[in-house]
C-alpha positions as a printed NumPy array, in Angstrom:
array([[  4.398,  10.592,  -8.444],
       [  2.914,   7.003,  -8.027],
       [ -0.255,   8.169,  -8.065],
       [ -0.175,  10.116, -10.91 ],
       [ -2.547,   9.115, -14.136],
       [ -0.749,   9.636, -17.844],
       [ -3.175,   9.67 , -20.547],
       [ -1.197,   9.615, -24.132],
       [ -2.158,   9.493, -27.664],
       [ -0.209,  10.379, -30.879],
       [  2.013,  13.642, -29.993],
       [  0.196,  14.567, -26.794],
       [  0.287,  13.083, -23.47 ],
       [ -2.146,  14.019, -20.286],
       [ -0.978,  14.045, -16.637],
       [ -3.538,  13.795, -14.246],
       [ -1.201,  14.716, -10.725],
       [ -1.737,  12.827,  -7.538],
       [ -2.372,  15.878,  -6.013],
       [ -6.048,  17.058,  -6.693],
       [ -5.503,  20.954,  -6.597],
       [ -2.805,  20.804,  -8.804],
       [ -3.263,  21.802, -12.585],
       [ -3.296,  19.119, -15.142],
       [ -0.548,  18.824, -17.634],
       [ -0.993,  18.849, -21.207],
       [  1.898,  17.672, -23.358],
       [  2.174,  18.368, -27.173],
       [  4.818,  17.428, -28.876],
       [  6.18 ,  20.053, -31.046],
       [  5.942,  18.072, -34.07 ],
       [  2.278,  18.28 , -33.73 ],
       [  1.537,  21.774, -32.194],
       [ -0.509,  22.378, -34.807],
       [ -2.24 ,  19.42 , -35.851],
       [ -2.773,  18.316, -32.313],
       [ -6.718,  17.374, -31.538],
       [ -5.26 ,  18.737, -27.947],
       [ -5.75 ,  22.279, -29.483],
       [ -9.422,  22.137, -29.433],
       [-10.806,  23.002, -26.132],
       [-13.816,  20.622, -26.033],
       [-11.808,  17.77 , -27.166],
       [ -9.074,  18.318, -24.771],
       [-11.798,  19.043, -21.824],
       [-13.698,  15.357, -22.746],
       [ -9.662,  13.216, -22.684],
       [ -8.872,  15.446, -19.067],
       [-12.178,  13.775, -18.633],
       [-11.607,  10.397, -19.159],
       [ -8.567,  10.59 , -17.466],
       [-10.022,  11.692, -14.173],
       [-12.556,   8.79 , -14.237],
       [ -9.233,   6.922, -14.365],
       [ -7.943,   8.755, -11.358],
       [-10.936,   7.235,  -9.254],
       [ -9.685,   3.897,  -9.797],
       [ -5.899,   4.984,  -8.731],
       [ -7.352,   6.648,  -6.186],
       [ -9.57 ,   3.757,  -4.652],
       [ -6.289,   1.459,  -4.882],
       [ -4.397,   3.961,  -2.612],
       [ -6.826,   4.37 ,  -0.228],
       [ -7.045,   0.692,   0.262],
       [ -4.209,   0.667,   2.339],
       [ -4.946,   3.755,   4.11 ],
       [ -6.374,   3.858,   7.502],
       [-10.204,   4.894,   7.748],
       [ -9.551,   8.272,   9.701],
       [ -6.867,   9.112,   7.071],
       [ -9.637,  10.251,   4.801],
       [-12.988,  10.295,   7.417],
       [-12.054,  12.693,   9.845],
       [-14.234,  12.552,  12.955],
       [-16.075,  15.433,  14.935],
       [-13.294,  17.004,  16.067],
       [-11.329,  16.703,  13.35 ],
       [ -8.774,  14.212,  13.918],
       [ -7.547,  12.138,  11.057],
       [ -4.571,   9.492,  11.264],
       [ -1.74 ,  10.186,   8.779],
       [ -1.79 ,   6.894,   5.887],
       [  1.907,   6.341,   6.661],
       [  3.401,   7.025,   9.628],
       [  2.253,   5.59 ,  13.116],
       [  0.743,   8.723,  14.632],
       [ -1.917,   9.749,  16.875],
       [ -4.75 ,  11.495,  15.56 ],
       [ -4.473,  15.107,  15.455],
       [ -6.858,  17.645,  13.959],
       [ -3.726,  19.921,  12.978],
       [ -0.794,  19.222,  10.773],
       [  1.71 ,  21.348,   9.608],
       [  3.728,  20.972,   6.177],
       [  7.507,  20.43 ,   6.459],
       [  7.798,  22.193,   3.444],
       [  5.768,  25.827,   3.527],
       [  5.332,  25.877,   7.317],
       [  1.632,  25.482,   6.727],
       [ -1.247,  25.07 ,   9.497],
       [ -3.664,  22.958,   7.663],
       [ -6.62 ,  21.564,   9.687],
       [ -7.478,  17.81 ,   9.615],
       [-10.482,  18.093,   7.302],
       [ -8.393,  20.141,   4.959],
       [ -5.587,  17.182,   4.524],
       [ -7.998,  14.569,   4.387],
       [ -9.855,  16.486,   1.597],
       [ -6.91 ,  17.387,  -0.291],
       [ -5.382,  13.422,  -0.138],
       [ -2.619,  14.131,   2.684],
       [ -1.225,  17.016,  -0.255],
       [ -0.549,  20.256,   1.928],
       [ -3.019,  22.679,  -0.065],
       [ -0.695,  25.562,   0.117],
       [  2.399,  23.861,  -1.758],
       [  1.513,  20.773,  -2.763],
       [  4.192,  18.553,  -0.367],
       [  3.586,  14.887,  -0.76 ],
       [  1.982,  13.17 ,   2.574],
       [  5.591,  11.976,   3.777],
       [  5.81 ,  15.742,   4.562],
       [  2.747,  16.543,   6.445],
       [  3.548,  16.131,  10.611],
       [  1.781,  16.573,  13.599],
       [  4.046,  19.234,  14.827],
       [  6.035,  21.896,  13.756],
       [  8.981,  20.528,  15.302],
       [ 11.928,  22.129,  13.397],
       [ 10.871,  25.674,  13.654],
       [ 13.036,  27.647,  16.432],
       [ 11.23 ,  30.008,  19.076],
       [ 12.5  ,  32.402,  17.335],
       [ 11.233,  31.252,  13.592],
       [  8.085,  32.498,  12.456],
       [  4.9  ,  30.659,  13.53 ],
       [  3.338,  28.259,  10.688],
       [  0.331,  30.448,   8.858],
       [ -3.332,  28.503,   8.738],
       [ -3.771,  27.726,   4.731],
       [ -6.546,  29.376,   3.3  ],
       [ -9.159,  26.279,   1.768],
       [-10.11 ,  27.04 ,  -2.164],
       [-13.349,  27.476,  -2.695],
       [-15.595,  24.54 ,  -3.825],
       [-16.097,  23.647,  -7.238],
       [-13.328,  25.779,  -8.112],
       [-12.028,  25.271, -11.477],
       [ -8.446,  24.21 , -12.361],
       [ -6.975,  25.238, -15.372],
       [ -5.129,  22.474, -17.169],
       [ -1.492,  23.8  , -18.15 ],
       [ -1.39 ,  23.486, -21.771],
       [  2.636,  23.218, -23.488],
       [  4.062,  22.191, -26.449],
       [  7.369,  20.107, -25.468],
       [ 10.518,  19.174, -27.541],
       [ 10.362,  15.458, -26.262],
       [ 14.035,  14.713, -28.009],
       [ 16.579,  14.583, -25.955],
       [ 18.681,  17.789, -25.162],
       [ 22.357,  17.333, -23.501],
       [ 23.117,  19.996, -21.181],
       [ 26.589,  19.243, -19.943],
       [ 27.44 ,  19.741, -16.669],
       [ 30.163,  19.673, -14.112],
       [ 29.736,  16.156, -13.218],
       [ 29.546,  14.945, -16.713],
       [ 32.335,  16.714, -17.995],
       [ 34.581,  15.388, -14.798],
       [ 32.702,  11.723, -15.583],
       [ 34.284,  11.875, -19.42 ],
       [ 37.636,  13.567, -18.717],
       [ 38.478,  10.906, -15.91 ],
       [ 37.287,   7.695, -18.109],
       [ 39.673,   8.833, -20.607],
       [ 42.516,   8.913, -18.413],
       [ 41.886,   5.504, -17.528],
       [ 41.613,   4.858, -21.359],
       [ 45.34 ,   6.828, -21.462],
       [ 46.525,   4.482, -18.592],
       [ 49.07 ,   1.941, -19.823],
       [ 50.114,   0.57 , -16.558],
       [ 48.971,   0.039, -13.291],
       [ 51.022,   3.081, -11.598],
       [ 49.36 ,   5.164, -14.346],
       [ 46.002,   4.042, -13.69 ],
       [ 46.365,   4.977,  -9.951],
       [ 46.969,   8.009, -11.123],
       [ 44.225,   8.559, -13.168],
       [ 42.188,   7.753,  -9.949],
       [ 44.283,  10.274,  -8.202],
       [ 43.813,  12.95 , -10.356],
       [ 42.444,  16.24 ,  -9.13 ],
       [ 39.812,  17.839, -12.059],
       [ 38.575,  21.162, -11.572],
       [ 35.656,  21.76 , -13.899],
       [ 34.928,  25.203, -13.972],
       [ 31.503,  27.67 , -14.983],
       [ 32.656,  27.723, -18.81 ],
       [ 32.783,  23.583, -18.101],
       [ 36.826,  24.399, -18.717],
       [ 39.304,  21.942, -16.935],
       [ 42.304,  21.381, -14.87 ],
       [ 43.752,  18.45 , -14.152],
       [ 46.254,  18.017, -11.581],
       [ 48.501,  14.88 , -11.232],
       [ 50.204,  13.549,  -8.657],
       [ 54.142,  12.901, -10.064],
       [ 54.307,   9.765,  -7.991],
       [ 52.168,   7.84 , -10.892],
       [ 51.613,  10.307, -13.482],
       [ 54.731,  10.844, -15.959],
       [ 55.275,  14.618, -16.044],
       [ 56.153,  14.404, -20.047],
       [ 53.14 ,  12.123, -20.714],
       [ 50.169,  13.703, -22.747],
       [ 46.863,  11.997, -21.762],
       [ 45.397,  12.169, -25.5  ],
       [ 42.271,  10.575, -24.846],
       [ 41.253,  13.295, -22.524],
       [ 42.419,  15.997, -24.896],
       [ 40.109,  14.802, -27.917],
       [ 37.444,  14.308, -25.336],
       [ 38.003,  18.261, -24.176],
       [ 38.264,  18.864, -27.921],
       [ 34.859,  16.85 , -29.139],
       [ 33.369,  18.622, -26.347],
       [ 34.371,  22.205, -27.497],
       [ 35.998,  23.016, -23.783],
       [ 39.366,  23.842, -22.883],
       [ 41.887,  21.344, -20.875],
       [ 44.738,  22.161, -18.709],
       [ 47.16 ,  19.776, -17.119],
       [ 49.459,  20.26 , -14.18 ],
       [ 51.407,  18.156, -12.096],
       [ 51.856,  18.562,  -8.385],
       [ 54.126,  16.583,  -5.588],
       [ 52.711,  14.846,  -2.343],
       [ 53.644,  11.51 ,  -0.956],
       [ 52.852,   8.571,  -2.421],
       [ 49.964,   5.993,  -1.254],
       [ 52.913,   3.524,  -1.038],
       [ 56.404,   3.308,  -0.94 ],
       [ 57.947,   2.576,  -4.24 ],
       [ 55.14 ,   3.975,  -6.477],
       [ 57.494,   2.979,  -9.603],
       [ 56.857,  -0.449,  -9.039],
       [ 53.193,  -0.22 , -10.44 ],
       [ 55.085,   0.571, -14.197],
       [ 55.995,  -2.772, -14.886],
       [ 52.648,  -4.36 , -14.929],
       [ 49.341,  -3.879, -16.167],
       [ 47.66 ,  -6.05 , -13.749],
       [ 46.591,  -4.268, -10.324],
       [ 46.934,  -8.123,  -8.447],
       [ 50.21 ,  -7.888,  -9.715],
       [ 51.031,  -4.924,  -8.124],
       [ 49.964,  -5.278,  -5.251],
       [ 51.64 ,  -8.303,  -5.246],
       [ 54.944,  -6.535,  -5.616],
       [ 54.691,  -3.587,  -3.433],
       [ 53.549,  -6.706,  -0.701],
       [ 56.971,  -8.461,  -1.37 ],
       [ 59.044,  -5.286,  -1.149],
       [ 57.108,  -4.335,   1.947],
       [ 57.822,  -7.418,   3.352],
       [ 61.151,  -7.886,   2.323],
       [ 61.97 ,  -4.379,   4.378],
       [ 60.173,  -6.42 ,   7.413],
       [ 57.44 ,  -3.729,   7.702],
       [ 54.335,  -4.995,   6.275],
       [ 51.039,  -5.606,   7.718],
       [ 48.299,  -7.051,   5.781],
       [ 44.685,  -7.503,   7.078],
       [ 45.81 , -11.193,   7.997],
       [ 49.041,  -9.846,   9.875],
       [ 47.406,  -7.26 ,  12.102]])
């Protein structure tokens, strides 16, 4: 989050969270998990250190712009939320967990719901999307003061790792089509191509016959399927065109050109109707 402090040195990095009852983070890159001074305890305890004396200063900048009862809650409890023009309440529930959290409690805990950890944005004055029939929201239980956090201590592989997915894989088979396209009609049809991408990452891709030959081989999607290590499977199916004479797009690279054609032989039938003709 914005608020968030990140402390790094060589092969380790610190991260202090905006939320203050949430562990902090340290990073060690795996080509120093065992050199790392992170390993040592008191070293590690003295940089968590310095980098919560940094936190004050992030801390005094967000509050700036905060209301006074956002953090000062008054006898009764009330406190003002820091974003959103509210009354006061002294209760607040968490959009998240369903949480009852007293106005003392968010104040203390920065406008973080102390149960999950929901940024402020997610703390309102009422439970407002629970049903009669949901379950009412459960008072959080404060943690005791003084209560130590553990920092979460990990050695990460910071390089980075490609782990295809369903998008990508439809992302790369489509571009290639478009790289296969050698005319206009055929690049319409690499727009209108179904791909079906399925949980081995596998594909099918349909094409419409209107702007797809049927005896064409899209080869730049096959070596992308092939560099990829996943199977490809091509169909064509029928359904009427986007435009009448769909063969027209074949004689031209150009998509102005085109359209400029299918315009004439629209009008030329006395049935066109352009955005100026309507």
């Amino acid at each position: 989050m914005l608020g968030d402090v990140r402390m790094d040195g060589e092969g380790w990095q610190i991260v202090l969270p905006e939320n203050p009852l949430a562990a902090p983070r340290v990073e060690i890159d795996i080509k120093h998990a065992q050199t790392s001074p992170m390993n040592d305890r008191v070293l590690r305890e003295e940089a968590i250190g310095i980098a919560r004396e940094l936190m004050q200063s992030v801390k005094a900048q967000r509050f700036a712009d905060w209301p006074r009862r956002a953090t000062k809650p008054d006898a009764e409890g009330n406190v003002r939320h820091p974003f959103l023009e509210m009354e006061e309440s002294n209760l607040w529930y968490c959009l998240h967990c369903n949480s009852e959290i007293t106005g003392p409690q968010i104040a203390g805990n920065q406008w973080h719901c102390p149960s999950c950890g929901a940024s402020p944005i997610n703390i309102l004055p009422e439970a407002f999307w629970l049903g009669p029939n949901d379950e009412k929201p459960v008072p959080v239980q404060s943690r005791a003061e003084r209560q130590e956090i553990e920092p979460i201590v990990s050695v990460i592989d910071p390089r980075p790792r490609l782990d295809l997915n369903n998008d990508q894989v439809t992302h790369l088979i489509r571009a290639a089509l478009f790289e296969d396209a050698t005319n206009a009609s055929e690049r319409m049809g690499a727009s209108l191509a179904e791909i079906w991408v399925d949980d081995d990452l596998d594909v099918v891709v349909s094409f419409e016959d209107h702007y797809w030959p049927e005896d064409k081989e899209p080869t730049a999607a096959i070596k992308v399927a092939a560099l990829l290590g996943i199977e490809i499977e091509l169909e064509v199916t029928w359904s009427d065109p986007l435009f009448a004479w769909p063969g027209l797009g074949t004689v031209t690279q150009s998509t102005a050109e085109y359209t400029r054609l299918m315009l004439d032989a629209y009008r030329s039938h006395g049935a066109t109707r352009t955005k100026d003709e309507i």
